[in-house]
Coordinates of C-alpha atoms in Angstrom, one line a residue:
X1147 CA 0.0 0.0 0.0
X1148 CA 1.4 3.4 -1.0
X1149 CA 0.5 6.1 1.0
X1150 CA 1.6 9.8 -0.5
X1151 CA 1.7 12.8 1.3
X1152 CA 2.6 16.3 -0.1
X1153 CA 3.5 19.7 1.4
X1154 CA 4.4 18.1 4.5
X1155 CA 7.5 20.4 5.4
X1156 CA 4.3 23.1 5.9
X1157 CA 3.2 21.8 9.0
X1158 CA 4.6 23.7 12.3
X1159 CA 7.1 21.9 14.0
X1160 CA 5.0 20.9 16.8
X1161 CA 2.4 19.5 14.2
X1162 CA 4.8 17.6 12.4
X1163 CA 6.6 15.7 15.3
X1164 CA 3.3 14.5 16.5
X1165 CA 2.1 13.1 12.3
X1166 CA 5.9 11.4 12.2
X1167 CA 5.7 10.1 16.1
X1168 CA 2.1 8.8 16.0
X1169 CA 1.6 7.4 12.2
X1170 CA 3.9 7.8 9.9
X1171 CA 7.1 6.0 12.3
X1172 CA 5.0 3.5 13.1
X1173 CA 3.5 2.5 9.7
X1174 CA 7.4 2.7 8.3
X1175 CA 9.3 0.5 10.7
X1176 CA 5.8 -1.7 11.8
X1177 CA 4.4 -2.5 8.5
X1178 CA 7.2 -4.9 7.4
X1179 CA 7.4 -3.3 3.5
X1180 CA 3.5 -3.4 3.3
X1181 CA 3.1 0.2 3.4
X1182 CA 5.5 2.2 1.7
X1183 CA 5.5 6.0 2.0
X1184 CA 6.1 9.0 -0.6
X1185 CA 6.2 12.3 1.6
X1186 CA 7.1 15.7 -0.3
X1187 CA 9.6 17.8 1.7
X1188 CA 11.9 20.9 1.7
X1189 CA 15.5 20.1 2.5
X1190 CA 16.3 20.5 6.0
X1191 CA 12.4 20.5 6.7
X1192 CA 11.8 17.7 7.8
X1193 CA 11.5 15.4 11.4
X1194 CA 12.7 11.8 10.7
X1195 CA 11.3 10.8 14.7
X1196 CA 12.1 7.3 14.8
X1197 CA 12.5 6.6 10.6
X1198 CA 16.5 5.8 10.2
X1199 CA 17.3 7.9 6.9
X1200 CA 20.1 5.9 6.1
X1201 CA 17.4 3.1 4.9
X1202 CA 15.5 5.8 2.7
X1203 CA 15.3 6.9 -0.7
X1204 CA 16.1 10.4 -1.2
X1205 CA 14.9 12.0 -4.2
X1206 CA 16.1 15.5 -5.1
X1207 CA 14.1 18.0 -7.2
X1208 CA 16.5 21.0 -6.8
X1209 CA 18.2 21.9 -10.2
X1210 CA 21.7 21.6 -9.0
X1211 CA 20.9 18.6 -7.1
X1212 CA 19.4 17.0 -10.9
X1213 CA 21.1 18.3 -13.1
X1214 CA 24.5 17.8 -11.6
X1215 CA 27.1 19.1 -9.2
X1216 CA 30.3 19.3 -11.4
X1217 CA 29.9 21.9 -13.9
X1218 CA 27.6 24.6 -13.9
X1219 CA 27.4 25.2 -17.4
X1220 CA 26.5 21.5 -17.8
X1221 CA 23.4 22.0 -15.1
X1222 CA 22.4 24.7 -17.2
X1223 CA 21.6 23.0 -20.2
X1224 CA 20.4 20.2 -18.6
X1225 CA 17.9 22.6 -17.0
X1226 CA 17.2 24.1 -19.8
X1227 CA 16.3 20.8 -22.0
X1228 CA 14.1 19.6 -19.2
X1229 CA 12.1 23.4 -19.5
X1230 CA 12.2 22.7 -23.1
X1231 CA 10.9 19.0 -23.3
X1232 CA 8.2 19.9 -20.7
X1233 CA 6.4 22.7 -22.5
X1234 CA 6.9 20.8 -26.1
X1235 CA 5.8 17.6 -24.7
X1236 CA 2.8 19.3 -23.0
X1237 CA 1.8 20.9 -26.4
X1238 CA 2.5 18.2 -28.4
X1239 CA -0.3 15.7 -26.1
X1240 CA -3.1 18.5 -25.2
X1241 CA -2.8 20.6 -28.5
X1242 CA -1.7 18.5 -31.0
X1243 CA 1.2 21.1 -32.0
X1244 CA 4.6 22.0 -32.1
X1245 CA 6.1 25.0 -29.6
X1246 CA 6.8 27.2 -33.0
X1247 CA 3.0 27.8 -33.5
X1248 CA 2.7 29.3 -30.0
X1249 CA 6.5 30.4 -29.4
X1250 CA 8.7 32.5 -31.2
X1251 CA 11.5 30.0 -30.5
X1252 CA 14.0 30.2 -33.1
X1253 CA 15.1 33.2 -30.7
X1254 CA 18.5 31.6 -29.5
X1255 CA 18.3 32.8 -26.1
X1256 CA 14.2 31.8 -25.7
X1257 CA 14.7 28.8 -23.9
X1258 CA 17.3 29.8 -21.4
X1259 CA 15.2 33.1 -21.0
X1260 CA 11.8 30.2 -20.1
X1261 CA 14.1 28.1 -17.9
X1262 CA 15.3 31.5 -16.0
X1263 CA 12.0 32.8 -15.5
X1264 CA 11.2 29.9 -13.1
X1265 CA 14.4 27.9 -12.9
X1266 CA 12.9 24.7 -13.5
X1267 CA 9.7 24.9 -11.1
X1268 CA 6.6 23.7 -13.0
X1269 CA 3.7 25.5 -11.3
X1270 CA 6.0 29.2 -11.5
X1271 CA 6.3 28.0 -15.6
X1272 CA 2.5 27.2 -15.8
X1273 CA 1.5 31.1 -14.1
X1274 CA 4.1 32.6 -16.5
X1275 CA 2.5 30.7 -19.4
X1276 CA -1.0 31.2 -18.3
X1277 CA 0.3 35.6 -18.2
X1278 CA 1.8 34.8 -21.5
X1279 CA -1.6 33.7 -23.0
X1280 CA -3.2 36.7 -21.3
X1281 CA -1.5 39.5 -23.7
X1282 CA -0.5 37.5 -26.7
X1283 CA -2.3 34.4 -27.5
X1284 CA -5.6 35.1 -27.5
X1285 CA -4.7 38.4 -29.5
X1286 CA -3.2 36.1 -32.1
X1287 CA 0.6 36.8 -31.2
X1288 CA 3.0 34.2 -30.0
X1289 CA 4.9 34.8 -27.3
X1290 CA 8.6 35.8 -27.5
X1291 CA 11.4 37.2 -25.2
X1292 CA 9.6 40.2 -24.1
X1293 CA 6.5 38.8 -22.9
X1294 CA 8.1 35.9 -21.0
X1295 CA 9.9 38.5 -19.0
X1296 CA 6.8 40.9 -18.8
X1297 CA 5.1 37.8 -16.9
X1298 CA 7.7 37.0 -15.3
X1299 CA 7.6 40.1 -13.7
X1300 CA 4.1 40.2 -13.0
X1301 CA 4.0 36.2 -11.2
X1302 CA 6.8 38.3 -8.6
X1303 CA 4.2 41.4 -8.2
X1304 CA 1.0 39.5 -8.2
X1305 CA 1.6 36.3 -5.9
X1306 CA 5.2 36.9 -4.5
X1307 CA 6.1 40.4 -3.8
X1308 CA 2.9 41.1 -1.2
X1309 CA 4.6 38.0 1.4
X1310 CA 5.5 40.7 3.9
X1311 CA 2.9 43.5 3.7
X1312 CA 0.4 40.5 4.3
X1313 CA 2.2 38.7 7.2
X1314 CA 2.0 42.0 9.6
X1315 CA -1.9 40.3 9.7
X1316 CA -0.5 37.0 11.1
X1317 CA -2.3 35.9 14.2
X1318 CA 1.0 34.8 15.5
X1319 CA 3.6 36.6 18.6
X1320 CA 4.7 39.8 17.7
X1321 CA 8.3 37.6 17.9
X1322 CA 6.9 35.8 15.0
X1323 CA 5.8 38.0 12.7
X1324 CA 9.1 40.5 13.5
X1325 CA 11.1 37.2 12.5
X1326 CA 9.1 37.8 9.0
X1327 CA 10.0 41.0 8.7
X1328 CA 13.7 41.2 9.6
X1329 CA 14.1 39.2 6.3
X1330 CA 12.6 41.9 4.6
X1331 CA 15.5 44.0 5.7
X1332 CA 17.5 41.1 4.7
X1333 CA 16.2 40.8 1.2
X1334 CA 16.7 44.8 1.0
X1335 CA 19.9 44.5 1.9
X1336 CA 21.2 41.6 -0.8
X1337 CA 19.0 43.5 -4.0
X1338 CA 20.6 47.2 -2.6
X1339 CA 23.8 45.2 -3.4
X1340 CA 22.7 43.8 -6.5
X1341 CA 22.0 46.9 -7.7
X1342 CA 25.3 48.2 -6.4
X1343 CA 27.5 46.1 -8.6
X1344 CA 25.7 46.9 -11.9
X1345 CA 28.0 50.0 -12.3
X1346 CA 31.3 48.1 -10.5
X1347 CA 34.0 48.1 -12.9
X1348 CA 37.5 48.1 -10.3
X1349 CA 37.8 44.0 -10.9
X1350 CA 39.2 42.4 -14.1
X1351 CA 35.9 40.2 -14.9
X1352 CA 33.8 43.2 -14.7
X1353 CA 35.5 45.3 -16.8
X1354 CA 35.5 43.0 -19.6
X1355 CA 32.0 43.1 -19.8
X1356 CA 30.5 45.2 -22.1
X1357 CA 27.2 47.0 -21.0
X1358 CA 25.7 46.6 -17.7
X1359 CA 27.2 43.3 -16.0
X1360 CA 24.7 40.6 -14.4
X1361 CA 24.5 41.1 -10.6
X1362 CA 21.4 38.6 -10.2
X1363 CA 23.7 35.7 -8.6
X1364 CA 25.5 36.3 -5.0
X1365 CA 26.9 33.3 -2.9
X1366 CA 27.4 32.9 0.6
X1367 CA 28.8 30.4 3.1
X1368 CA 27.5 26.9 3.4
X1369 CA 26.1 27.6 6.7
X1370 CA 24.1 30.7 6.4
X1371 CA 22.0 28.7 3.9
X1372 CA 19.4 28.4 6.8
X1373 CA 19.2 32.2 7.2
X1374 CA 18.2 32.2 3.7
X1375 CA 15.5 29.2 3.5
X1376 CA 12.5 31.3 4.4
X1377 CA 12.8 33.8 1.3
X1378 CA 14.0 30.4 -0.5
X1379 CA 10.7 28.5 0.1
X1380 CA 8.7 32.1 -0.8
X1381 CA 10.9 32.1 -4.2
X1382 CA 12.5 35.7 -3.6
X1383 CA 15.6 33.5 -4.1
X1384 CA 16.5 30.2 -5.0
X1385 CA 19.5 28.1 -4.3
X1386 CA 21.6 27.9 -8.0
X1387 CA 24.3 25.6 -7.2
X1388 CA 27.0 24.2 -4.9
X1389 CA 30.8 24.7 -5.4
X1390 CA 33.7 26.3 -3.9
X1391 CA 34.6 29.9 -4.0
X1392 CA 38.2 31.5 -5.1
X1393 CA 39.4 30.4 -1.4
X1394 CA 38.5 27.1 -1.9
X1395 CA 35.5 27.4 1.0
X1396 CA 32.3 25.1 0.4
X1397 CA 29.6 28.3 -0.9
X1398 CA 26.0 28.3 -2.0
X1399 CA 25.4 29.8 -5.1
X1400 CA 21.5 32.0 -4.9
X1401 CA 19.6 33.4 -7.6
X1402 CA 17.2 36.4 -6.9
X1403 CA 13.6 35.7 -8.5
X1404 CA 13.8 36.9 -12.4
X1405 CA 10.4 38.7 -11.9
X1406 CA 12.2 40.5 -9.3
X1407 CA 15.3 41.2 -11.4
X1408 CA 12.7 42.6 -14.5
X1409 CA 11.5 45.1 -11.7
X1410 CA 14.8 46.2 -10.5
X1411 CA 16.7 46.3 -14.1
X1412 CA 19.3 43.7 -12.7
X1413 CA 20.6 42.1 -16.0
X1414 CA 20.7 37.7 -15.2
X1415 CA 22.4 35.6 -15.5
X1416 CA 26.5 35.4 -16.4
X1417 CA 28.5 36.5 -19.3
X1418 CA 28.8 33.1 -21.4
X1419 CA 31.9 34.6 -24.0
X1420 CA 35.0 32.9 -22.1
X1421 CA 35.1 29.3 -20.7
X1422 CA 36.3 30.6 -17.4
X1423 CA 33.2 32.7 -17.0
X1424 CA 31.6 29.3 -15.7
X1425 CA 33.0 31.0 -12.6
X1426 CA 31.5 33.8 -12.5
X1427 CA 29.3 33.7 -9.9
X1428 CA 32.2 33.1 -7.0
X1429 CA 34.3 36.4 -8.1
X1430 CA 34.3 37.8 -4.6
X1431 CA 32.6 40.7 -5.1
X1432 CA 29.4 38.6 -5.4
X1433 CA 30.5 37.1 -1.7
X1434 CA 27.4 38.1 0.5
X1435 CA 28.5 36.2 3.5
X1436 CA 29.3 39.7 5.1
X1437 CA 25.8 40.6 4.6
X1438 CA 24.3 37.5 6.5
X1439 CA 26.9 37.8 8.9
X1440 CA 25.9 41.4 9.4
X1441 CA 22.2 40.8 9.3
X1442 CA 22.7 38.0 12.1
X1443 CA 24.4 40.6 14.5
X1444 CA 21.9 43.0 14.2
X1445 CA 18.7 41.2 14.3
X1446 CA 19.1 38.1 15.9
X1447 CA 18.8 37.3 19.8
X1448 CA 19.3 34.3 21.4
X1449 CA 16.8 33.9 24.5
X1450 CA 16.3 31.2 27.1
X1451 CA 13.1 29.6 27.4
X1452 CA 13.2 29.3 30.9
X1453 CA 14.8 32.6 32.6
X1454 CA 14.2 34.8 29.7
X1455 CA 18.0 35.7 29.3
X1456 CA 19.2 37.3 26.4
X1457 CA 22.8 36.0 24.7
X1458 CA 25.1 37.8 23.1
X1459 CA 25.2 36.4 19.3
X1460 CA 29.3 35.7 19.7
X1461 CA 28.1 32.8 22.5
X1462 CA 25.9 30.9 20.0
X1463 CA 28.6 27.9 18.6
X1464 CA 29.5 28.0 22.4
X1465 CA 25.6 27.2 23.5
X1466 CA 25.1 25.0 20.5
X1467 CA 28.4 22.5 21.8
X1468 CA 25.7 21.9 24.8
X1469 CA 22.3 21.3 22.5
X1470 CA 21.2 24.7 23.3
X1471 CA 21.1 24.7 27.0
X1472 CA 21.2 27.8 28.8
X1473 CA 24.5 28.9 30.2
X1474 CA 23.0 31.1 32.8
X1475 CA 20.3 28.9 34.4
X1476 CA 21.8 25.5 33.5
X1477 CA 18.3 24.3 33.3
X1478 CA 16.2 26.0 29.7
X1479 CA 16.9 26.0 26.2
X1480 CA 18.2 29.0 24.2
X1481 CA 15.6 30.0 20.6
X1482 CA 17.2 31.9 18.0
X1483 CA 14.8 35.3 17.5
X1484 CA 15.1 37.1 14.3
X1485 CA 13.4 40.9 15.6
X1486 CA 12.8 43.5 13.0
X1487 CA 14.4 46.6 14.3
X1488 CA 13.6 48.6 10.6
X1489 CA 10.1 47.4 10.7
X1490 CA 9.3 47.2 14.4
X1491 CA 6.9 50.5 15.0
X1492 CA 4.8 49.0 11.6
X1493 CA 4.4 45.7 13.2
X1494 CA 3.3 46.9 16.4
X1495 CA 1.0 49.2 14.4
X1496 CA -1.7 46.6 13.5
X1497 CA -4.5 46.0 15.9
X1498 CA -4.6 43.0 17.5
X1499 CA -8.6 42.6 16.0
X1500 CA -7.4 42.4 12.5
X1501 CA -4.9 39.5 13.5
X1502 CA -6.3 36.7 10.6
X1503 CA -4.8 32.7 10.6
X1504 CA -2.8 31.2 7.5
X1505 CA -5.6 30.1 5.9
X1506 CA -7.7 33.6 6.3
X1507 CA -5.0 35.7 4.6
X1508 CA -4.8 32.7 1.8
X1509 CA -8.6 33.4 1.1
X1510 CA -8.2 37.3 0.8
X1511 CA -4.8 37.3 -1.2
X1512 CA -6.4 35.3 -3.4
X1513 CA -9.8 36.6 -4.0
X1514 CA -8.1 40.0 -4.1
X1515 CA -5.6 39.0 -6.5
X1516 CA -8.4 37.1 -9.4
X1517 CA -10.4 40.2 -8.7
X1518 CA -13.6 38.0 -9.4
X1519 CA -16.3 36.0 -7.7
X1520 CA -14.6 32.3 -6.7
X1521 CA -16.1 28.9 -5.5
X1522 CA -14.5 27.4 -2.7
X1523 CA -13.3 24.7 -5.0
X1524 CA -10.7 27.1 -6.7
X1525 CA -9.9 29.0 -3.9
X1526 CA -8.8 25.5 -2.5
X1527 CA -6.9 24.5 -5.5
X1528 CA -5.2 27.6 -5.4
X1529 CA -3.9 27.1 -1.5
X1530 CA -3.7 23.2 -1.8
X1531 CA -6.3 22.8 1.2
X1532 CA -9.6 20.8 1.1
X1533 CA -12.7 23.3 -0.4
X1534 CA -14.7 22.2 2.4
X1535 CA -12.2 24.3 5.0
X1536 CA -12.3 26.9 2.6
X1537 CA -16.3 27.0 3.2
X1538 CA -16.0 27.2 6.7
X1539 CA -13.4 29.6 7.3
X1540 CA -15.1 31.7 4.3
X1541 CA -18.3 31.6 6.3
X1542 CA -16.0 33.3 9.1
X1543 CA -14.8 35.9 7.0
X1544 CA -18.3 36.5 6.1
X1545 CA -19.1 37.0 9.7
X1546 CA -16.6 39.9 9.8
X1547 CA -17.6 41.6 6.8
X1548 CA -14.2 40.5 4.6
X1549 CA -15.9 38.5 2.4
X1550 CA -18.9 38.6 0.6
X1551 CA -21.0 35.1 0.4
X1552 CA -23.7 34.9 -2.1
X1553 CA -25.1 32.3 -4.9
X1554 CA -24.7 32.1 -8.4
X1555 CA -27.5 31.9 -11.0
X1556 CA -27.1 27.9 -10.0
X1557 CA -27.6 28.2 -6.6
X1558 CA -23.7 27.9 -6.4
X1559 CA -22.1 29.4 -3.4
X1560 CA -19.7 31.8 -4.8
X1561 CA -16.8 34.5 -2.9
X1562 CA -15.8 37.7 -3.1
X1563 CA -13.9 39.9 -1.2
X1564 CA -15.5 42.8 0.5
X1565 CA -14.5 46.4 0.0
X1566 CA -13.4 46.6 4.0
X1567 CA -11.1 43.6 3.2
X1568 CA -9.3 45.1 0.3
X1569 CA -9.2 48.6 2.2
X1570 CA -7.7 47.2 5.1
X1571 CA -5.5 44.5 4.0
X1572 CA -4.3 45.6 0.3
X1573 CA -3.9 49.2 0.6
X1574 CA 0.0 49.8 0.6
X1575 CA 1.6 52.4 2.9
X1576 CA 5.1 53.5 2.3
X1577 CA 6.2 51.1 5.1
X1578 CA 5.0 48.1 2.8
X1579 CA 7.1 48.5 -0.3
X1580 CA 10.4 47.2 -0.5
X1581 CA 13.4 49.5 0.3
X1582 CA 15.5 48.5 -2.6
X1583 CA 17.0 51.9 -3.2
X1584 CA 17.3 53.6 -6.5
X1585 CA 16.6 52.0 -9.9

């Protein structure tokens, strides 16, 4: 019996130990190969409990993880043909055609431009596509360069770029939702740099490149990689590739979102002209590792559980040789807090009232964002929850005047968000936008 279970690495921590301890352990290392188990995770997000690893398949779905680890040139067009032989393949079985009739693909760089726009990850590729037939297809045009990076843009304005302005509405801790926003200040920080390096010419590489240079790739130590998972799993970055920088240290190559890039004018990408541009990304001035570093001693605190005492940063690798325990009481377990110090007075601006769950702010962003009446079915599909919760915690919306219920001509019940919703939650104050400096 296969059992399959997807988005699990989006459980809280707390939720998640208690699915592994209670079923999932027990039906892997009771069932005797009976029941065999397919769980979708993010690296690093996951809570074996009792299930020994070692004795588990691990499948990777990362592009430098698939697409291989010792060249980067070679990932790259790996990545590429797999963007390539998905949409063909696609159009080929559901429209009986070939990619030129939609595409105008004898463009040499119109693949690699697809790949970049969503680096591989089929539900970002099948928004930009569905943008692309928007403004071009059903006008009779196919789609080309432009209007790849035009959608591109608009997947980052439309269902990335709002993940901070709406999370000031958690109903979480004030600790919580200041985590959230100190990597705002974070992501401000890296793109500020980004946008930095378009005009630096001092290093050899850089002046050899004519017109403005690519700045949309930095890399940073191995070990700040879990500083960076949040905006990671929110796609304002993604993790490139692995190798090893100019000093021969172990580095994580990161891409900022190409929608992201199109609104900022950061060119992406890396020169291709010279075989030794394949290293490229790890020139040291694309070394952010100061940046993390800096971030860390600025925003985080590390806090006992117990007496409440408050560690300098310098005494975490110290507190970590003990598993966390508390130095001072010898008894509680030191959290790492990520405050927002930028974005503190906005945070402790919103009334406690307009505090909504997960779920909540899931139904408004996207009832705001289709900008139409919705059944609870497609709200559901869009959130990957069941459309019966969406019902139920729409009917609670209704009760506070954020969402309009109603029927259809059918009888259907149909949703719309209310004008106090959009008012409330999607008006953006200077505080909200991003602090990227100067274009």
């Amino acid at each position: 019996m296969y059992i399959f279970i997807d988005d699990f690495s989006e459980l809280p921590r707390s939720d998640m130990e208690q699915v592994v301890d209670t079923i999932l352990a027990p039906f892997n290392n009771w069932s005797e190969e009976f029941i065999k188990l397919k769980i979708a995770v993010y690296p690093g997000r996951v809570y074996p409990g009792n299930i020994d690893l070692s004795k588990v398949d691990e499948i990777y779905l990362d592009i430098y993880r698939s697409y291989g680890r010792n060249d980067v040139s070679g990932m790259e067009v790996k990545a590429i043909d797999f963007t390539m032989r998905l949409v063909t393949q696609r159009l080929l079985y559901f429209c009986k055609e070939k990619p030129e009739v939609y595409f105008e693909s004898e463009s040499e760089d119109f693949w690699r431009i697809i790949f970049e726009s969503c680096l591989g990850n089929p539900r970002i590729l099948g928004y930009i596509l569905y943008y692309c037939y928007e403004t071009s297809i059903i006008y009779g045009q196919r789609i080309g360069v432009r209007t790849i990076q035009a959608a591109a843009r608009r997947y980052y304005e439309e269902k990335i770029y709002q993940y901070f302005r709406l999370n000031k509405f958690l109903h979480e801790t004030f600790e919580e939702r200041s985590s959230i926003y100190s990597l705002k200040e974070l992501l401000e920080e890296i793109v500020k740099r980004a946008k930095e390096l378009r005009s630096y010419r001092e290093s050899k590489v850089m002046s050899e490149i004519s017109g403005r240079p690519p700045t949309s790739h930095f890399h940073v130590l191995a070990e700040y990689d879990q500083v960076l998972s949040t905006l990671e799993l929110n796609f304002f970055l993604t993790k490139y590739y692995e190798m090893r920088d100019r000093d021969g240290r172990e580095v994580s190559v990161y891409a900022l979102n190409y929608g992201l890039c199109q609104q900022q004018t950061i060119s992406f990408g890396r020169p291709r002209e010279k075989r030794e541009q394949r290293l490229y990304f790890v020139e040291r001035i694309f070394d952010y590792s100061p940046i993390i570093a800096s971030y860390i001693k600025v925003n985080q605190e590390i806090v006992c559980g117990h007496c409440s005492k408050r560690h300098p940063h310098e005494m975490l690798p110290a507190i970590q040789a003990f598993d966390m325990l508390c130095p001072e009481c010898k008894k509680g377990t030191c959290k790492i807090i990520n405050l927002s110090r930028k974005y503190e007075k906005l945070i402790n601006s919103v009334s406690e009232e307009n505090l909504l769950p997960d779920t909540e702010l899931g139904i408004l962003k996207t009832l705001h964002d289709e900008r139409k009446q919705m059944f609870a079915k497609e709200i559901a599909e869009e959130l990957d929850c069941s459309y019966q919760l969406i019902g139920k915690r729409g009917r609670n919306l209704a009760e506070r005047d954020l969402v309009e219920r109603s029927e259809n001509e059918k009888g259907r019940r149909v949703f719309e968000i209310s004008s106090t919703a959009n008012e409330m939650y999607f008006s953006e104050t200077p505080d909200d936008q991003m602090d990227f400096g100067e274009n």
